[in-house]
Coordinates of C-alpha atoms and ligand atoms in Angstrom, one line a residue:
X1242 CA 4.9 -9.1 -25.0
X1243 CA 6.4 -11.5 -27.5
X1244 CA 9.8 -11.8 -25.9
X1245 CA 9.0 -13.5 -22.6
X1246 CA 10.7 -16.7 -23.8
X1247 CA 13.7 -17.0 -21.5
X1248 CA 17.1 -18.4 -22.4
X1249 CA 20.6 -18.1 -21.0
X1250 CA 22.7 -15.7 -23.1
X1251 CA 25.9 -17.3 -24.4
X1252 CA 29.0 -15.7 -23.0
X1253 CA 26.9 -14.3 -20.1
X1254 CA 28.7 -15.6 -17.1
X1255 CA 26.0 -14.6 -14.5
X1256 CA 23.1 -16.9 -14.5
X1257 CA 20.6 -14.1 -15.3
X1258 CA 17.8 -15.4 -17.6
X1259 CA 17.2 -13.0 -20.4
X1260 CA 14.6 -12.7 -23.1
X1261 CA 15.3 -14.4 -26.3
X1262 CA 16.9 -12.2 -28.9
X1263 CA 16.8 -14.4 -32.0
X1264 CA 15.0 -17.3 -33.5
X1265 CA 17.6 -18.7 -35.8
X1266 CA 20.9 -18.6 -34.0
X1267 CA 22.8 -15.3 -34.6
X1268 CA 20.0 -14.0 -36.8
X1269 CA 18.4 -10.6 -36.2
X1270 CA 14.6 -11.3 -36.1
X1271 CA 12.4 -10.0 -39.0
X1272 CA 8.6 -9.9 -39.4
X1273 CA 8.6 -11.0 -43.0
X1274 CA 10.4 -14.3 -42.2
X1275 CA 13.4 -13.6 -44.4
X1276 CA 16.8 -14.1 -42.9
X1277 CA 18.8 -10.9 -42.3
X1278 CA 22.4 -11.6 -43.4
X1279 CA 23.8 -8.6 -41.5
X1280 CA 25.9 -9.8 -38.6
X1281 CA 26.5 -13.3 -39.9
X1282 CA 30.1 -14.5 -40.7
X1283 CA 30.8 -15.7 -44.2
X1284 CA 30.7 -19.4 -43.5
X1285 CA 27.3 -19.0 -41.9
X1286 CA 26.0 -17.2 -44.9
X1287 CA 27.3 -20.0 -47.1
X1288 CA 25.6 -22.6 -44.8
X1289 CA 22.3 -20.7 -45.1
X1290 CA 22.6 -20.5 -48.9
X1291 CA 23.3 -24.3 -49.0
X1292 CA 20.3 -25.0 -46.7
X1293 CA 18.2 -22.9 -49.1
X1294 CA 19.1 -25.2 -52.1
X1295 CA 22.4 -24.1 -53.6
X1296 CA 25.2 -26.8 -54.0
X1297 CA 28.1 -26.3 -51.6
X1298 CA 30.5 -24.8 -54.1
X1299 CA 27.9 -22.3 -55.4
X1300 CA 26.9 -21.4 -51.9
X1301 CA 30.5 -20.6 -50.9
X1302 CA 31.1 -18.5 -54.0
X1303 CA 27.8 -16.6 -53.6
X1304 CA 28.5 -16.0 -49.9
X1305 CA 31.9 -14.5 -50.8
X1306 CA 30.3 -12.2 -53.4
X1307 CA 27.4 -11.2 -51.2
X1308 CA 29.7 -10.5 -48.2
X1309 CA 31.7 -8.1 -50.3
X1310 CA 28.6 -6.3 -51.5
X1311 CA 27.3 -6.0 -47.9
X1312 CA 30.4 -4.8 -46.2
X1313 CA 32.6 -3.2 -48.9
X1314 CA 29.9 -1.5 -50.9
X1315 CA 27.1 -1.0 -48.4
X1316 CA 24.5 -2.5 -50.8
X1317 CA 21.2 -3.4 -49.3
X1318 CA 19.4 -4.6 -52.4
X1319 CA 20.3 -7.9 -54.1
X1320 CA 19.3 -6.3 -57.5
X1321 CA 22.4 -4.2 -57.3
X1322 CA 24.8 -7.1 -56.9
X1323 CA 25.9 -7.1 -60.5
X1324 CA 28.4 -10.0 -60.5
X1325 CA 25.6 -12.4 -59.4
X1326 CA 23.6 -14.0 -62.1
X1327 CA 20.5 -11.9 -62.9
X1328 CA 18.1 -14.8 -62.3
X1329 CA 19.6 -15.5 -58.9
X1330 CA 19.1 -12.0 -57.5
X1331 CA 15.3 -12.3 -57.0
X1332 CA 15.8 -15.9 -55.6
X1333 CA 18.1 -14.4 -52.9
X1334 CA 15.8 -11.5 -52.3
X1335 CA 12.9 -13.9 -51.6
X1336 CA 14.7 -15.7 -48.9
X1337 CA 17.2 -13.2 -47.5
X1338 CA 17.4 -9.6 -46.5
X1339 CA 20.0 -7.0 -45.8
X1340 CA 18.7 -5.0 -42.9
X1341 CA 19.6 -1.8 -41.1
X1342 CA 18.3 -0.7 -37.7
X1343 CA 15.2 1.4 -38.1
X1344 CA 15.7 5.1 -37.3
X1345 CA 13.2 6.6 -35.0
X1346 CA 14.8 10.0 -34.8
X1347 CA 18.1 11.6 -36.0
X1348 CA 19.5 14.7 -34.3
X1349 CA 22.4 16.9 -35.3
X1350 CA 24.1 19.1 -32.7
X1351 CA 25.5 22.5 -33.4
X1352 CA 29.0 21.1 -32.7
X1353 CA 28.6 18.4 -35.4
X1354 CA 27.8 15.5 -33.0
X1355 CA 25.0 13.4 -34.3
X1356 CA 22.7 11.1 -32.4
X1357 CA 20.3 8.4 -33.7
X1358 CA 17.5 6.8 -31.8
X1359 CA 17.1 3.4 -33.3
X1360 CA 14.6 0.6 -33.0
X1361 CA 14.9 -3.2 -33.2
X1362 CA 12.4 -5.1 -35.3
X1363 CA 10.7 -6.2 -32.1
X1364 CA 10.2 -2.6 -31.0
X1365 CA 13.0 -1.8 -28.5
X1366 CA 14.8 1.6 -28.6
X1367 CA 18.5 2.1 -28.4
X1368 CA 20.9 4.8 -29.4
X1369 CA 24.2 5.5 -31.2
X1370 CA 26.2 8.7 -31.3
X1371 CA 28.7 10.0 -33.9
X1372 CA 31.3 12.5 -32.6
X1373 CA 33.5 14.2 -35.2
X1374 CA 36.8 15.7 -34.3
X1375 CA 39.5 17.4 -36.3
X1376 CA 41.5 14.2 -36.6
X1377 CA 39.0 11.5 -36.2
X1378 CA 35.3 10.5 -36.2
X1379 CA 34.2 8.3 -33.4
X1380 CA 31.0 6.2 -33.4
X1381 CA 29.7 5.3 -30.0
X1382 CA 27.9 1.9 -30.3
X1383 CA 25.4 0.2 -28.0
X1384 CA 25.6 -3.4 -27.0
X1385 CA 22.4 -4.0 -25.1
X1386 CA 18.9 -2.4 -24.7
X1387 CA 19.3 -1.2 -21.2
X1388 CA 21.8 -2.7 -18.8
X1389 CA 21.7 -5.4 -16.0
X1390 CA 24.1 -3.3 -14.0
X1391 CA 23.2 -0.3 -11.8
X1392 CA 26.0 2.3 -11.7
X1393 CA 24.4 5.1 -9.7
X1394 CA 25.5 8.0 -11.9
X1395 CA 24.5 6.3 -15.2
X1396 CA 21.1 6.9 -16.7
X1397 CA 21.2 3.5 -18.5
X1398 CA 21.7 2.1 -15.0
X1399 CA 18.1 3.0 -14.1
X1400 CA 16.7 1.0 -17.1
X1401 CA 15.9 -2.7 -16.9
X1402 CA 17.8 -4.8 -19.4
X1403 CA 15.4 -5.5 -22.2
X1404 CA 17.7 -7.7 -24.2
X1405 CA 21.1 -8.2 -25.7
X1406 CA 21.5 -6.7 -29.2
X1407 CA 22.3 -9.3 -31.8
X1408 CA 25.6 -9.2 -33.7
X1409 CA 23.6 -7.8 -36.7
X1410 CA 22.1 -5.0 -34.6
X1411 CA 25.6 -4.1 -33.3
X1412 CA 27.4 -4.1 -36.7
X1413 CA 24.2 -2.6 -38.2
X1414 CA 24.9 0.6 -36.2
X1415 CA 28.2 0.9 -38.0
X1416 CA 26.6 0.2 -41.4
X1417 CA 23.9 2.8 -40.7
X1418 CA 26.4 5.4 -39.7
X1419 CA 28.3 4.8 -42.9
X1420 CA 25.1 5.1 -44.9
X1421 CA 24.3 8.4 -43.1
X1422 CA 27.8 9.8 -43.6
X1423 CA 27.8 8.7 -47.3
X1424 CA 31.0 6.7 -46.7
X1425 CA 30.5 3.8 -49.1
X1426 CA 32.5 3.8 -52.3
X1427 CA 31.1 6.4 -54.7
X1428 CA 29.3 8.0 -51.7
X1429 CA 29.8 11.7 -50.7
X1430 CA 32.8 11.0 -48.5
X1431 CA 34.9 9.7 -51.4
X1432 CA 35.2 13.3 -52.5
X1433 CA 35.8 14.6 -49.0
X1434 CA 39.2 16.2 -48.2
X1435 CA 41.8 14.0 -46.6
X1436 CA 41.8 14.0 -42.8
X1437 CA 45.3 14.3 -41.4
X1438 CA 45.9 11.8 -38.6
X1439 CA 47.6 12.9 -35.4
X1440 CA 51.2 11.9 -35.3
X1441 CA 50.8 9.6 -32.3
X1442 CA 48.2 7.5 -34.0
X1443 CA 49.3 3.9 -34.4
X1444 CA 49.8 2.6 -37.9
X1445 CA 47.2 0.2 -39.1
X1446 CA 48.5 -3.4 -38.8
X1447 CA 45.6 -5.2 -40.4
X1448 CA 42.8 -4.5 -42.8
X1449 CA 42.7 -2.0 -45.6
X1450 CA 40.6 0.6 -44.0
X1451 CA 42.4 3.9 -43.8
X1452 CA 41.0 7.1 -42.4
X1453 CA 42.0 9.2 -45.5
X1454 CA 38.9 11.0 -46.5
X1455 CA 36.8 9.1 -44.0
X1456 CA 34.6 10.5 -41.4
X1457 CA 34.1 7.4 -39.3
X1458 CA 37.6 6.3 -38.2
X1459 CA 37.0 5.0 -34.6
X1460 CA 34.5 2.9 -32.7
X1461 CA 33.9 2.9 -29.0
X1462 CA 31.6 0.3 -27.3
X1463 CA 30.4 3.0 -24.9
X1464 CA 26.7 3.3 -25.7
X1465 CA 24.0 1.5 -23.8
X1466 CA 24.8 -1.7 -22.0
X1467 CA 27.7 -3.7 -20.7
X1468 CA 29.5 -5.2 -23.7
X1469 CA 31.2 -8.0 -21.7
X1470 CA 27.8 -9.3 -20.6
X1471 CA 26.9 -9.7 -24.3
X1472 CA 30.3 -11.1 -25.2
X1473 CA 29.5 -13.4 -28.1
X1474 CA 27.5 -10.9 -30.1
X1475 CA 29.9 -8.1 -29.4
X1476 CA 32.8 -10.3 -30.5
X1477 CA 31.0 -11.5 -33.7
X1478 CA 30.0 -7.9 -34.6
X1479 CA 33.5 -6.5 -34.0
X1480 CA 35.1 -9.4 -36.0
X1481 CA 33.0 -8.2 -39.0
X1482 CA 34.1 -4.6 -38.4
X1483 CA 37.8 -5.7 -38.3
X1484 CA 37.6 -8.3 -41.1
X1485 CA 39.8 -7.2 -44.0
X1486 CA 37.1 -8.4 -46.4
X1487 CA 34.4 -6.8 -44.1
X1488 CA 34.5 -3.3 -42.8
X1489 CA 38.3 -3.6 -42.4
X1490 CA 38.7 -1.2 -39.5
X1491 CA 41.9 -1.8 -37.5
X1492 CA 41.5 -3.2 -33.9
X1493 CA 43.6 -0.2 -32.8
X1494 CA 40.8 2.0 -33.7
X1495 CA 38.2 0.2 -31.6
X1496 CA 37.8 0.5 -27.9
X1497 CA 35.6 -1.6 -25.7
X1498 CA 34.5 -0.1 -22.4
X1499 CA 33.7 -2.3 -19.4
X1500 CA 32.5 -1.5 -15.9
X1501 CA 34.9 -4.3 -14.8
X1502 CA 33.6 -7.8 -15.6
X1503 CA 36.8 -9.4 -14.5
X1504 CA 36.2 -13.0 -15.6
X1505 CA 35.6 -11.9 -19.2
X1506 CA 38.5 -9.5 -19.6
X1507 CA 41.2 -11.9 -20.7
X1508 CA 38.9 -13.5 -23.1
X1509 CA 38.1 -10.1 -24.6
X1510 CA 41.8 -9.4 -25.2
X1511 CA 42.4 -12.9 -26.6
X1512 CA 39.3 -13.3 -28.8
X1513 CA 38.6 -9.7 -29.8
X1514 CA 41.9 -7.9 -29.2
X1515 CA 40.6 -4.4 -29.2
X1516 CA 41.7 -1.5 -26.9
X1517 CA 40.3 -1.7 -23.4
X1518 CA 38.7 1.1 -21.4
X1519 CA 37.7 0.5 -17.8
X1520 CA 35.1 2.5 -16.0
X1521 CA 37.0 2.8 -12.7
X1522 CA 35.4 6.0 -11.3
X1523 CA 36.6 5.5 -7.7
X1524 CA 39.7 4.4 -5.9
X1525 CA 38.3 3.2 -2.6
X1526 CA 36.1 0.2 -2.0
X1527 CA 33.5 2.2 -0.2
X1528 CA 33.0 4.7 -3.0
X1529 CA 33.2 2.3 -5.8
X1530 CA 30.8 -0.2 -4.1
X1531 CA 28.3 2.7 -4.0
X1532 CA 28.7 4.1 -7.5
X1533 CA 29.7 1.0 -9.5
X1534 CA 28.0 -1.8 -7.5
X1535 CA 29.6 -4.6 -9.6
X1536 CA 32.6 -3.7 -7.5
X1537 CA 31.1 -5.7 -4.7
X1538 CA 31.6 -8.7 -6.8
X1539 CA 34.9 -7.8 -8.6
X1540 CA 36.9 -5.4 -6.4
X1541 CA 39.4 -2.8 -7.4
X1542 CA 42.5 -4.9 -6.8
X1543 CA 41.1 -7.9 -8.8
X1544 CA 40.1 -5.5 -11.6
X1545 CA 43.5 -3.8 -11.8
X1546 CA 45.2 -7.1 -11.8
X1547 CA 43.1 -8.2 -14.7
X1548 CA 44.1 -4.9 -16.5
X1549 CA 47.8 -5.7 -15.8
X1550 CA 47.2 -9.1 -17.4
X1551 CA 45.2 -7.8 -20.4
X1552 CA 46.6 -9.4 -23.5
X1553 CA 47.9 -6.8 -25.9
X1554 CA 48.2 -3.9 -23.5
X1555 CA 51.5 -2.1 -23.8
X1556 CA 52.9 1.5 -23.7
X1557 CA 51.9 1.8 -27.3
X1558 CA 48.4 0.5 -26.5
X1559 CA 47.5 1.8 -23.1
X1560 CA 44.4 1.0 -21.2
X1561 CA 42.0 3.9 -20.7
X1562 CA 40.7 4.4 -17.2
X1563 CA 37.4 6.4 -17.2
X1564 CA 36.7 8.5 -14.2
X1565 CA 33.5 10.4 -14.0
X1566 CA 33.9 13.6 -11.9
X1567 CA 31.3 13.6 -9.1
X1568 CA 31.2 16.6 -6.7
X1569 CA 32.3 15.7 -3.2
X1570 CA 32.1 12.0 -4.0
X1571 CA 35.3 10.9 -5.8
X1572 CA 37.0 14.2 -6.7
X1573 CA 39.4 15.0 -3.8
X1574 CA 43.2 15.6 -4.2
X1575 CA 43.8 12.4 -2.3
X1576 CA 41.6 10.4 -4.7
X1577 CA 43.8 11.7 -7.6
X1578 CA 46.9 10.7 -5.7
X1579 CA 45.6 7.3 -4.8
X1580 CA 44.7 6.8 -8.5
X1581 CA 48.3 7.5 -9.5
X1582 CA 49.6 5.2 -6.8
X1583 CA 47.3 2.3 -7.9
X1584 CA 48.1 2.6 -11.6
X1585 CA 51.8 2.6 -10.8
X1586 CA 51.5 -0.2 -8.3
X1587 CA 50.0 -2.4 -10.9
X1588 CA 52.5 -1.1 -13.5
X1589 CA 49.7 -0.3 -15.8
X1590 CA 50.3 1.2 -19.2
X1591 CA 47.5 3.7 -18.5
X1592 CA 45.8 6.9 -19.5
X1593 CA 43.0 8.4 -17.6
X1594 CA 39.9 10.0 -19.1
X1595 CA 38.3 12.5 -16.8
X1596 CA 34.6 12.7 -17.7
X1597 CA 32.6 15.7 -16.4
X1598 CA 29.4 14.1 -15.0
X1599 CA 26.5 14.6 -17.2
X1600 CA 23.4 15.1 -15.0
X1601 CA 20.0 13.7 -15.7
X1602 CA 16.6 14.1 -14.1
X1603 CA 16.3 12.3 -10.7
X1604 CA 20.1 11.8 -10.2
X1605 CA 21.5 12.3 -6.7
X1606 CA 24.9 13.5 -8.0
X1607 CA 26.4 16.8 -9.3
X1608 CA 29.3 17.4 -11.5
X1609 CA 32.6 18.6 -9.9
X1610 CA 33.5 22.2 -10.5
X1611 CA 35.7 23.0 -13.4
X1612 CA 38.5 24.1 -11.0
X1613 CA 38.3 20.8 -9.1
X1614 CA 38.4 18.8 -12.3
X1615 CA 41.4 20.9 -13.5
X1616 CA 43.3 20.3 -10.2
X1617 CA 42.5 16.6 -10.3
X1618 CA 43.8 16.3 -13.8
X1619 CA 47.0 18.2 -12.8
X1620 CA 47.8 15.9 -10.0
X1621 CA 47.6 12.9 -12.3
X1622 CA 49.7 14.6 -14.9
X1623 CA 52.2 15.4 -12.2
X1624 CA 52.3 11.7 -11.4
X1625 CA 53.4 11.1 -15.0
X1626 CA 50.1 9.8 -16.3
X1627 CA 48.1 11.5 -19.0
X1628 CA 44.7 12.6 -17.7
X1629 CA 42.8 14.9 -20.2
X1630 CA 39.4 16.1 -19.4
X1631 CA 36.9 14.9 -21.9
X1632 CA 35.0 17.9 -23.4
X1633 CA 31.3 17.3 -23.3
X1634 CA 29.9 17.0 -26.8
X1635 CA 26.5 17.4 -28.3
X1636 CA 25.0 18.6 -25.0
X1637 CA 22.2 20.3 -26.9
X1638 CA 21.0 16.9 -28.1
X1639 CA 21.9 15.0 -24.9
X1640 CA 24.4 13.0 -26.9
X1641 CA 27.0 11.9 -24.3
X1642 CA 28.0 8.3 -24.5
X1643 CA 26.8 6.2 -21.6
X1644 CA 24.1 8.7 -20.9
X1645 CA 21.7 8.1 -23.6
X1646 CA 18.4 9.3 -22.3
X1647 CA 16.0 9.9 -25.2
X1648 CA 14.7 6.4 -24.8
X1649 CA 13.5 7.0 -21.3
X1650 CA 10.9 9.2 -19.8
X1651 CA 11.9 11.7 -17.1
X1652 CA 11.9 10.1 -13.7
X1653 CA 11.6 11.6 -10.2
X1654 CA 14.3 11.1 -7.7
X1655 CA 12.1 8.7 -5.7
X1656 CA 11.4 6.6 -8.8
X1657 CA 15.1 6.5 -9.6
X1658 CA 15.8 5.3 -6.1
X1659 CA 13.2 2.6 -6.3
X1660 CA 14.5 1.4 -9.7
X1661 CA 18.1 1.2 -8.3
X1662 CA 16.8 -0.7 -5.2
X1663 CA 14.9 -3.1 -7.4
X1664 CA 18.0 -3.8 -9.5
X1665 CA 20.1 -4.2 -6.5
X1666 CA 17.8 -6.9 -5.1
X1667 CA 17.8 -8.7 -8.5
X1668 CA 21.6 -8.6 -8.6
X1669 CA 22.2 -9.7 -5.0
Ligands
SAH2259 N1 28.8 -0.4 -19.7 C1 30.1 0.1 -20.1 C2 30.0 0.9 -21.4 C3 28.9 1.9 -21.4 S1 29.0 3.3 -20.4 C4 30.8 0.8 -19.0 O1 30.2 1.0 -18.0 O2 32.0 1.0 -19.2 C5 30.3 4.3 -21.2 C6 31.0 5.3 -20.2 O3 30.1 6.4 -19.9 C7 31.3 4.7 -18.9 O4 32.6 5.0 -18.4 C8 30.3 5.2 -18.0 O5 30.7 5.1 -16.6 C9 30.1 6.7 -18.5 N2 28.9 7.3 -18.0 C10 27.7 6.8 -17.8 N3 26.9 7.7 -17.3 C11 27.5 8.9 -17.3 C12 27.1 10.2 -17.0 N4 25.9 10.5 -16.6 N5 28.1 11.2 -17.1 C13 29.3 10.9 -17.5 N6 29.7 9.7 -17.9 C14 28.8 8.7 -17.8
SF4_2260 FE1 25.6 -0.3 -17.4 FE2 27.9 1.0 -18.1 FE3 25.8 2.4 -17.2 FE4 27.2 0.9 -15.5 S1 27.9 2.7 -16.6 S2 24.9 1.0 -15.7 S3 27.7 -0.8 -16.8 S4 25.9 1.2 -19.1

């Protein structure tokens, strides 16, 4: 294996050594030695142009032009960048590239959900999912290949962490989705009918991206991996997504989901500023310790306090609490009541997302019955907190976020137990 060279990941607060993701800082590795510009901020592109021989002023100007072509127009070929001198285009193409993640497989569900199995240049598989609704289109993006954590109901939790995705591989998922949906100017979507937004959608406060006629309107960091354990790359990628000269999507349309990495949460609010979703899943120490083992390190009280302190949270921008419905584990009436009590105690501007458990081979859990889920939801609503049940989407193609299983072979129960035990030992 080529990637046994270990280095600490920036922003990763646990001292877990991880395989090297990149050779030039921030750059997605490529076999042909050219530098992939996707994922790099404009000043970095200018620096690289200067290092390749352009004078400073030229480098800055070219970086601005190229950046516009990359993120506004979706162009991947320097030859198409018509405002750049003809002679300079091949010069750029010799040294630089505009990459996209490689597609291993693309699947389309009967309900419109689409899933892509992608591959990094060094051969690791990861997935992204697109979920269209009447009023929005949500892209579920991965942050890591695998996950260091070991939530017991999560299929990714059985996989070892292979490596963090680079900023380019993260923003590359959004670029690829836009390619596939034909959403660049002059693409198919520019002729698509206008999508009417729900009345409760917040107005955009920055960027020029509107959802009129767009299919991809929202992004959730809910694919493979724990985004707050790949903080710097996730931040850099989301900055490009939010940049008014970049993909220009409002931070109000982006949600980052975390299992509860408390020390990184305030930083997430301050430096990224997107909506927060927290994978709570249980209201007692005993149950959360079992199903979300990071709880042993950052407990429920500490986590909820960090949510109360989350910069930018308000009644207009509530924090989403995800709660996976596991039969006879976390689904009693008293759990629902305790959930309401906790959210009120910490005065959290909260909404709860009830997720029917999506089973996978080898899991020890079952999904709660529909009646149980309905009752659980009612109790929370009666407590004055919104608690919709998330409808499973794309089940025919196994497309649920957080449960991306194409990349892994089917495992037996014993094997799954062994993998969790191994991870537990590594994290202890
Ligand atoms: N690591 C982050 C984001 C990825 S998981 C986190 O844990 O929040 C995205 C969501 O899917 C999380 O709420 C996760 O708990 C949930 N999830 C994982 N496996 C699931 C399954 N089998 N069924 C239903 N939801 C699942
Ligand atoms: Fe990792 Fe999230 Fe799955 Fe937990 S639920 S194992 S944090 S991907």
